[in-house]
CSV table of C-alpha atoms in Angstrom, one decimal:
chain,number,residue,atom,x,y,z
A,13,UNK,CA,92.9,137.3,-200.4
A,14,UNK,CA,93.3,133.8,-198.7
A,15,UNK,CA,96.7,135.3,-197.1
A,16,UNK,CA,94.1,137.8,-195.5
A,17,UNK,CA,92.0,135.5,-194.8
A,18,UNK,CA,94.2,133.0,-192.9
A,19,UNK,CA,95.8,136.1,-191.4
A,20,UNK,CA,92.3,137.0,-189.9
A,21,UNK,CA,91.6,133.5,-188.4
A,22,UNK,CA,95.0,133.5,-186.8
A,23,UNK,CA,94.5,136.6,-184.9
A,24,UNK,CA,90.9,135.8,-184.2
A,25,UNK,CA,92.6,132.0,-182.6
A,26,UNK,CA,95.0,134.2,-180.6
A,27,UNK,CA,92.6,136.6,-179.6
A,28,UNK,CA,90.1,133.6,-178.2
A,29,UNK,CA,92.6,131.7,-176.7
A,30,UNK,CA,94.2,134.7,-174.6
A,31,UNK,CA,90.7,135.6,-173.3
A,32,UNK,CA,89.7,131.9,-172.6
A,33,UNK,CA,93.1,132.0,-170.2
A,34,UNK,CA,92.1,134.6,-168.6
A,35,UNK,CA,88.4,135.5,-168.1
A,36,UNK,CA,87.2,132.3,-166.0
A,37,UNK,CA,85.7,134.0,-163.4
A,38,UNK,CA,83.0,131.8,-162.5
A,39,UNK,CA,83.6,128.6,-161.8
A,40,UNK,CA,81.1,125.7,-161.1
A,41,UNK,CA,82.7,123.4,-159.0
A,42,UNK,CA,86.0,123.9,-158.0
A,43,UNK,CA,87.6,120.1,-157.6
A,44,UNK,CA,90.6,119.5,-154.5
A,45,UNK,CA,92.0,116.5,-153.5
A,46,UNK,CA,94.3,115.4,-150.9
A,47,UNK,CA,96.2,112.2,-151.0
A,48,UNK,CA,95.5,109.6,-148.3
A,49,UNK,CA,98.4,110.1,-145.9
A,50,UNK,CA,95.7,109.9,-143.3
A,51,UNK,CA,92.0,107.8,-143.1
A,52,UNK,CA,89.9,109.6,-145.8
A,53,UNK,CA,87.0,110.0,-143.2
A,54,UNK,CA,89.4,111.9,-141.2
A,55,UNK,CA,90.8,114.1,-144.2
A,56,UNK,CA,86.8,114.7,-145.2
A,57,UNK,CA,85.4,115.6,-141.8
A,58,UNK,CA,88.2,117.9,-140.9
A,59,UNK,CA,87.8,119.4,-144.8
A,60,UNK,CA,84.5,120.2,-144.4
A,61,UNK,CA,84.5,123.5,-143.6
A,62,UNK,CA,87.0,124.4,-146.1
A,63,UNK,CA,84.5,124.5,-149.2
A,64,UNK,CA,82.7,127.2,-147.1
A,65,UNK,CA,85.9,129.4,-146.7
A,66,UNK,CA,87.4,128.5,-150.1
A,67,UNK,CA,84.0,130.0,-151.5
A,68,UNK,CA,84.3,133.0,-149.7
A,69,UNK,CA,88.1,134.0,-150.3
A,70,UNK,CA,88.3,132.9,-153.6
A,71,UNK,CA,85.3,135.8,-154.1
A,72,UNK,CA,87.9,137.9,-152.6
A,73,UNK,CA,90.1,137.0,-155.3
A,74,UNK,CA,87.5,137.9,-158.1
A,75,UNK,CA,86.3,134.3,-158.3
A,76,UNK,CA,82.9,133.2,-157.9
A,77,UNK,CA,83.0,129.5,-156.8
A,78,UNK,CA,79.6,128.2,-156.7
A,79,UNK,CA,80.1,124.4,-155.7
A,80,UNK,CA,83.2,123.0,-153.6
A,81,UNK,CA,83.7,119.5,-154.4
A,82,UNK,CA,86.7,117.5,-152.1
A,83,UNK,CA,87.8,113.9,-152.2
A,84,UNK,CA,90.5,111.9,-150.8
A,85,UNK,CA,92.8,110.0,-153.8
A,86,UNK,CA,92.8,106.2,-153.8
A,87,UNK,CA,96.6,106.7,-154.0
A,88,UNK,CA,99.4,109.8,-154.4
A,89,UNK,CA,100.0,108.9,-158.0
A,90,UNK,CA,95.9,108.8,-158.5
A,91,UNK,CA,96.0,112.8,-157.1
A,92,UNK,CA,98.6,113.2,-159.8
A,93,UNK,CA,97.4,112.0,-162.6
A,94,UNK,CA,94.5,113.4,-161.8
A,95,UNK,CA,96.3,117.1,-162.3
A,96,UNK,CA,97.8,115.4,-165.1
A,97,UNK,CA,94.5,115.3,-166.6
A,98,UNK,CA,92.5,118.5,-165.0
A,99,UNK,CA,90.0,116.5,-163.0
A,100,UNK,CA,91.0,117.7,-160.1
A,101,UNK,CA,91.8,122.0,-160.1
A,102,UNK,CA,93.9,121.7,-156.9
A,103,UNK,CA,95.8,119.3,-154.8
A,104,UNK,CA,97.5,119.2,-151.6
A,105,UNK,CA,100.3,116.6,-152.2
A,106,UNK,CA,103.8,116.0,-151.2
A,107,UNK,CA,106.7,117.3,-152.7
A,108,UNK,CA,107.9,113.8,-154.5
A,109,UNK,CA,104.5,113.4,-156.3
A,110,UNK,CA,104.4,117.8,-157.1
A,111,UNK,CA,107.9,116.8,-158.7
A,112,UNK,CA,107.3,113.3,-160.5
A,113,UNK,CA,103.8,115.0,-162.4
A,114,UNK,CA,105.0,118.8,-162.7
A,115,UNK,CA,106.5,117.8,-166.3
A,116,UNK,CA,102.8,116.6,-166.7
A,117,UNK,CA,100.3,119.6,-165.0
A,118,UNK,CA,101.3,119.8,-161.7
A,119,UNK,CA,101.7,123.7,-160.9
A,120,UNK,CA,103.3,124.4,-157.4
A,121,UNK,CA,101.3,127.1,-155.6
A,122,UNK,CA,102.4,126.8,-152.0
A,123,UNK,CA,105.0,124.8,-149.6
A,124,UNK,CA,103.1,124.2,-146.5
A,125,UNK,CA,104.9,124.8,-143.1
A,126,UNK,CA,105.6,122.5,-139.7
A,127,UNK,CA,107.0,123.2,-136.2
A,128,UNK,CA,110.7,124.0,-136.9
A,129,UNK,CA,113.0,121.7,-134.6
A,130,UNK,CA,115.6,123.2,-131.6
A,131,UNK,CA,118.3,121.6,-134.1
A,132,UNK,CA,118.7,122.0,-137.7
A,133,UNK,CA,122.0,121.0,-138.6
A,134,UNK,CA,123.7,118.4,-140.8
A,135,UNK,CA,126.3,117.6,-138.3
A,136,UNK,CA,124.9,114.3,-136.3
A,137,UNK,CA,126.6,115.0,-133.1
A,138,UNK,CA,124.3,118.0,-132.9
A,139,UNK,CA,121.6,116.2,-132.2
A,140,UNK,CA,123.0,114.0,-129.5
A,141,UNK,CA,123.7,117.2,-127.1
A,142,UNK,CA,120.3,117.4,-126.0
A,143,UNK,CA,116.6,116.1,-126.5
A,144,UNK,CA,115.2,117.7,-129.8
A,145,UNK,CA,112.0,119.9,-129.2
A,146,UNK,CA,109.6,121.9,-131.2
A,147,UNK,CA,110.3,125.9,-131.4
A,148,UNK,CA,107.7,128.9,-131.9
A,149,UNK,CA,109.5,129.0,-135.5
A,150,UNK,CA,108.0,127.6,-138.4
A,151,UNK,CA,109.8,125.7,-141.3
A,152,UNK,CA,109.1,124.5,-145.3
A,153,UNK,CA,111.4,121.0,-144.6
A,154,UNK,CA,112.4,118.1,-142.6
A,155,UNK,CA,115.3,116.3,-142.5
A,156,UNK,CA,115.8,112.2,-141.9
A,157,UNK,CA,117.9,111.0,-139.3
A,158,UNK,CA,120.2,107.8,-139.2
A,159,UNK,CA,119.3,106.5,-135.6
A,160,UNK,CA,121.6,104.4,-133.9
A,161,UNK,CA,119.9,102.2,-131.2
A,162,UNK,CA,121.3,100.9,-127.9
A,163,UNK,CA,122.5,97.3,-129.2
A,164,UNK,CA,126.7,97.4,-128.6
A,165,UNK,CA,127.0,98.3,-132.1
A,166,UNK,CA,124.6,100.9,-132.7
A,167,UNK,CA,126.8,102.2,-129.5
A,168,UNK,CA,130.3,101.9,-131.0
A,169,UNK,CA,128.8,104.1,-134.0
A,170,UNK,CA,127.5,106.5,-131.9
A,171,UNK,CA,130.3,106.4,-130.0
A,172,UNK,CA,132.6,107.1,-133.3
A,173,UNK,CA,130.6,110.1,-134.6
A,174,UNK,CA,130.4,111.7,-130.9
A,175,UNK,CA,134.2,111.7,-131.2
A,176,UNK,CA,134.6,113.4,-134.1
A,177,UNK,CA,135.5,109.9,-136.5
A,178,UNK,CA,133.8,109.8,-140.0
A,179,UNK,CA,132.1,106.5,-139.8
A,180,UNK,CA,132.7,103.9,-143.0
A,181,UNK,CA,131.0,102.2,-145.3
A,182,UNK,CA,132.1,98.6,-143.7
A,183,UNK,CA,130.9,100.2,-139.9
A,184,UNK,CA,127.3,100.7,-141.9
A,185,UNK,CA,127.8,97.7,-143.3
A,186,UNK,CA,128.6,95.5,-140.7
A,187,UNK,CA,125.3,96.9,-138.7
A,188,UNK,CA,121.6,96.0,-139.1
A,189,UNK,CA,119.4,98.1,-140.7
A,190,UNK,CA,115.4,98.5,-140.1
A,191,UNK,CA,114.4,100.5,-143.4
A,192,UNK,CA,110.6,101.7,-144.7
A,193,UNK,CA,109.3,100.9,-148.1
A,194,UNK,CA,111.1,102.4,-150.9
A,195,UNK,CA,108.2,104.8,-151.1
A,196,UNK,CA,109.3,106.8,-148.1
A,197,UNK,CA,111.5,109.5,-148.0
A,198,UNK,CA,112.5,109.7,-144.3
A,199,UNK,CA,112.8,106.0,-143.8
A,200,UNK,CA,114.0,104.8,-147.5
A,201,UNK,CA,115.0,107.3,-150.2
A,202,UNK,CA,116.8,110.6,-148.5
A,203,UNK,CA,119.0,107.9,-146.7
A,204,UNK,CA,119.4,106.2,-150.2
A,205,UNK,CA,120.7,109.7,-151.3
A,206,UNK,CA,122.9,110.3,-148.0
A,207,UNK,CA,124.5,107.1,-148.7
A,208,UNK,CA,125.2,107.2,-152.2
A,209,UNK,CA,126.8,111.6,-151.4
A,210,UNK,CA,129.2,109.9,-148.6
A,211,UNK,CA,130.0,106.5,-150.1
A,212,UNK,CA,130.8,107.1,-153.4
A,213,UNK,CA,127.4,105.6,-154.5
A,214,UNK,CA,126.2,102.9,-151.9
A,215,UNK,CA,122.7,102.4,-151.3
A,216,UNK,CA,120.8,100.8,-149.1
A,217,UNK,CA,120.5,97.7,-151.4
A,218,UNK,CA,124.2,97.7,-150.9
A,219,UNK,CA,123.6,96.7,-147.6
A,220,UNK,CA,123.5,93.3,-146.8
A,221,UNK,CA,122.0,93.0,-143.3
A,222,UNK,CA,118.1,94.9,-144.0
A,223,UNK,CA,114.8,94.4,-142.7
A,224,UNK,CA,112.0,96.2,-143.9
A,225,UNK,CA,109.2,97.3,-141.8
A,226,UNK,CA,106.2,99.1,-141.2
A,227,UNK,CA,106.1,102.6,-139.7
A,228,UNK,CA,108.1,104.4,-137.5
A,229,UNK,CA,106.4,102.9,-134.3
A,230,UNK,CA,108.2,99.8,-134.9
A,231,UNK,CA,111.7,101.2,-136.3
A,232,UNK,CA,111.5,102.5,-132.3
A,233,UNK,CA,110.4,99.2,-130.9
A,234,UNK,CA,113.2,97.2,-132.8
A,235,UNK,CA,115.8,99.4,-131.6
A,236,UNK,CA,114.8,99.4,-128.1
A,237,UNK,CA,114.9,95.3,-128.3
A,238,UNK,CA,118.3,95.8,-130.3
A,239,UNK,CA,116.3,94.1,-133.2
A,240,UNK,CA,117.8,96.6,-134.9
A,241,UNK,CA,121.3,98.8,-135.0
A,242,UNK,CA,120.3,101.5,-137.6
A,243,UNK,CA,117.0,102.5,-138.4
A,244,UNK,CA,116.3,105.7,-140.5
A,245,UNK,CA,113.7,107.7,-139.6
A,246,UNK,CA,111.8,111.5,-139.7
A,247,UNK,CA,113.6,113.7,-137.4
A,248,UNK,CA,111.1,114.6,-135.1
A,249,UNK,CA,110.2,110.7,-135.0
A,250,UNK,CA,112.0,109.9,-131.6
A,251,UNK,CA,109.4,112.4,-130.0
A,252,UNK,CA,106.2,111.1,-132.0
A,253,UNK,CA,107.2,107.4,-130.7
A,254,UNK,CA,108.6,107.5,-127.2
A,255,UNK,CA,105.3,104.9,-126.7
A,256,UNK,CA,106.8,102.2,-128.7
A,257,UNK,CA,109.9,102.4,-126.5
A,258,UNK,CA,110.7,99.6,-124.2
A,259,UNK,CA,114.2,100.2,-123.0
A,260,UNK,CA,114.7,101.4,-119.9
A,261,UNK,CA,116.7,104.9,-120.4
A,262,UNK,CA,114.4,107.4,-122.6
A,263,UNK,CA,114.3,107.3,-126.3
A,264,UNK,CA,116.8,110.1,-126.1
A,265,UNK,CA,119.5,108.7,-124.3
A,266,UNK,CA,119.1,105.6,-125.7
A,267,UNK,CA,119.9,106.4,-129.2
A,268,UNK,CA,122.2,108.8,-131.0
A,269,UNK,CA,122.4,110.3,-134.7
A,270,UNK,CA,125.0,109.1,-137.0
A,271,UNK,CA,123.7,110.6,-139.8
A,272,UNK,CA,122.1,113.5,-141.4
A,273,UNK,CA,120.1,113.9,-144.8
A,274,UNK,CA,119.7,116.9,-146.7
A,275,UNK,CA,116.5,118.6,-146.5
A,276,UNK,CA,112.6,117.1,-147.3
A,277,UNK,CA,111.0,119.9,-148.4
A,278,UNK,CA,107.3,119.8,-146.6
A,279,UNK,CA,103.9,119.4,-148.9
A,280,UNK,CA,102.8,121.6,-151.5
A,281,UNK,CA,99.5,123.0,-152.3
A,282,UNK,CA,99.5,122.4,-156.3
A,283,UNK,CA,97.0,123.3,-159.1
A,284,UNK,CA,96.3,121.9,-162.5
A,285,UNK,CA,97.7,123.4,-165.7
A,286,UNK,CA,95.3,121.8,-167.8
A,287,UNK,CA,92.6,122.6,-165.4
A,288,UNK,CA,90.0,124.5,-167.6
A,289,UNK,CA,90.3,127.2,-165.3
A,290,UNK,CA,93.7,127.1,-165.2
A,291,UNK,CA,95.2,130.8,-165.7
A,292,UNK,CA,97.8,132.9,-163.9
A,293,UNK,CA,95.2,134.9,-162.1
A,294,UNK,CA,94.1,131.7,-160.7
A,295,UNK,CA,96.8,130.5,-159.1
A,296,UNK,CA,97.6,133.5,-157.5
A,297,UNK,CA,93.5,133.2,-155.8
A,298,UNK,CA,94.9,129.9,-154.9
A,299,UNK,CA,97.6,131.1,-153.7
A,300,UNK,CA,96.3,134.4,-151.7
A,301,UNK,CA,93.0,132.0,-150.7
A,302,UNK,CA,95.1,130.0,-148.7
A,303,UNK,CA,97.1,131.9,-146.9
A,304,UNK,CA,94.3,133.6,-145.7
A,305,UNK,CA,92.7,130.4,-144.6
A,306,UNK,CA,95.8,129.4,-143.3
A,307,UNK,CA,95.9,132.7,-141.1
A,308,UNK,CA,93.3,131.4,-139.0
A,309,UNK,CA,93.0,128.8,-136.2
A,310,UNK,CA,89.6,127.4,-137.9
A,311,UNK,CA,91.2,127.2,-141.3
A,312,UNK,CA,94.3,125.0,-139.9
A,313,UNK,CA,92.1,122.6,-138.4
A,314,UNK,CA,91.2,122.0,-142.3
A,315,UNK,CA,94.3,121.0,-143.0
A,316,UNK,CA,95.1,119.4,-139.5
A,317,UNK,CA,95.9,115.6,-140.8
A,318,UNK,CA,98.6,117.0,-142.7
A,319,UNK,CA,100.3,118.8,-139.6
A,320,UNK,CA,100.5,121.6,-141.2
A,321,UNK,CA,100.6,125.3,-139.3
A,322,UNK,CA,100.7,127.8,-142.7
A,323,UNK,CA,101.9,127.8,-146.1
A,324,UNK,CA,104.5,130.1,-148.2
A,325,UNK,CA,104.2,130.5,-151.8
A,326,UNK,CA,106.7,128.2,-153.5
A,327,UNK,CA,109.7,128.0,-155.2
A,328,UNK,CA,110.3,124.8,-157.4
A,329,UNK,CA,114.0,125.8,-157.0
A,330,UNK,CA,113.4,124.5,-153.3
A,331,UNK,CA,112.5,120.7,-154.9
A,332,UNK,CA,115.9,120.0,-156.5
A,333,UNK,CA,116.9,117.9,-153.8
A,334,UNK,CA,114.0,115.8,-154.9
A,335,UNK,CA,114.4,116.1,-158.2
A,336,UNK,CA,117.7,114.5,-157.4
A,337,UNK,CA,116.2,111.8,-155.9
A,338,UNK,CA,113.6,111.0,-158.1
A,339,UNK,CA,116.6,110.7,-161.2
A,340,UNK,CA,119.2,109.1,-159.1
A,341,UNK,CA,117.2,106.8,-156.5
A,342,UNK,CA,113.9,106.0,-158.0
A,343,UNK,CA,114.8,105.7,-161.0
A,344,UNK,CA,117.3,102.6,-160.0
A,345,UNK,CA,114.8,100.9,-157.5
């Protein structure tokens, strides 16, 4: 009898948990956040009319959302714990934070998209043929450039990798660096990675001559005053900065690329697995929500701060090269 009995409760348990998964329909206030890569005054007023259209498609999507509630995290790792935890249902975050938390809650739903470059290569003399400029296409990554500058030896190492001669770790060496915070992964960790692939495990703390600074406004202004040799930066920084550049010949002439990274992978549109409204049916409204809004030119001024022009649904397969970084840079800073 209590074998029955226990056998009844169990399929009772089962029975309530499958249906809890899966029949939030109505949801009371759907929570997003969006980390502060840009003034959170900006992120709200250009978020604004997002609960409005979130509301509607997500209705689309068999969901009735009656309240929309967006806020900007104090930091990225606040946004992720905050999946961690299921305060917040959704959040639009970049790749290195959807990797470090998705052990933890973080559910990839979408890879946004950007401008796709007129070069794409990892060969550096590529991108010394001609000025880089946006295309019609769109793309899901980035790469990170190693800039030489006009100083005499930012030159000779241009000069080197124009003729075809793979560059050393003592030519590196021997030049000064301007890096970003070890946060970043344009201007600190994807070169970290690109170093420690071609030079049999150099980093940028193997580097004796560094300096690190603030932005990629001033990695172009100490290049241009040959403060600088080297400075790593996003590949579409040289046209974003032309402004801080004092030199005399454009930004383009001026400098050269001795050195390509593999591919960033853009942001991600993430949701919470311990959301209580978590189910697969929900992500998929997510998912279908959004590229719906994204469709439109009023949706992507929503998500304007963040540059980005559409979203794809994502594969975590495309995050290995950060999951590479996270265990074999980070984890050594």
């Amino acid at each position: 009898m209590k074998k029955i009995l226990l056998a009844a409760l169990s399929l009772v348990f089962v029975l309530t948990g499958c249906s809890s998964d899966s029949d939030v329909k109505e949801i009371d206030t759907l929570n997003v956040s969006f980390v502060p890569s840009a003034p959170a005054d900006e992120i709200l007023k250009a978020t604004e009319p997002l609960e409005g259209m979130l509301k509607e498609e997500m209705s689309k999507q068999g969901f009735t959302v009656n309240n929309v509630n967006i806020t900007v995290g104090t930091s990225y790792e606040a946004v992720g714990e905050a999946l961690t935890a299921g305060t917040t249902d959704i959040a639009l975050i970049p790749g290195g934070t959807y990797v470090l938390y998705e052990d933890d809650g973080a559910v990839l739903a979408l890879t946004a998209t950007r401008d796709a470059l007129s070069v794409n290569t990892d060969v550096p003399a590529d991108w010394n043929a001609a000025p880089t400029e946006y295309t019609e296409d769109q793309a899901t990554f980035y790469r990170s450039l190693i800039v030489a500058g006009p100083s005499k030896k930012g030159q000779e190492l241009q000069d080197k990798v124009d003729a075809g001669t793979e560059l050393t770790f003592e030519d590196l060496s021997d030049a000064t660096w301007c890096v970003q915070s070890p946060s970043s992964s344009a201007g600190y960790l994807y070169p970290t990675l690109w170093l420690s692939k071609n030079y049999d495990g150099k980093t940028i703390n193997d580097l004796p001559n560094k300096t690190e600074i603030k932005g990629y406004g001033e990695a172009a202004s100490r290049l241009s005053t040959e403060q600088c040799d080297i400075a790593p930066m996003y590949a579409d920084a040289r046209m974003d900065n032309g402004a801080s550049w004092s030199s005399d010949k454009d930004i383009f002439e001026a400098t050269g690329v001795i050195g390509v990274t593999d591919g960033i992978m853009n942001d991600t549109i993430s949701v919470s697995s311990n959301s209580d409204v978590y189910s697969e049916d929900f992500l998929k409204a997510v998912q279908e929500s959004f590229l719906a809004i994204a469709a439109t030119e009023e949706g992507l001024k929503t998500v304007e701060p963040y540059s980005h022009k559409g979203y794809e649904i994502g594969d975590p397969k495309n995050y290995d090269d950060e999951r590479k970084v996270q265990e074999e840079v980070i984890a050594n800073l």
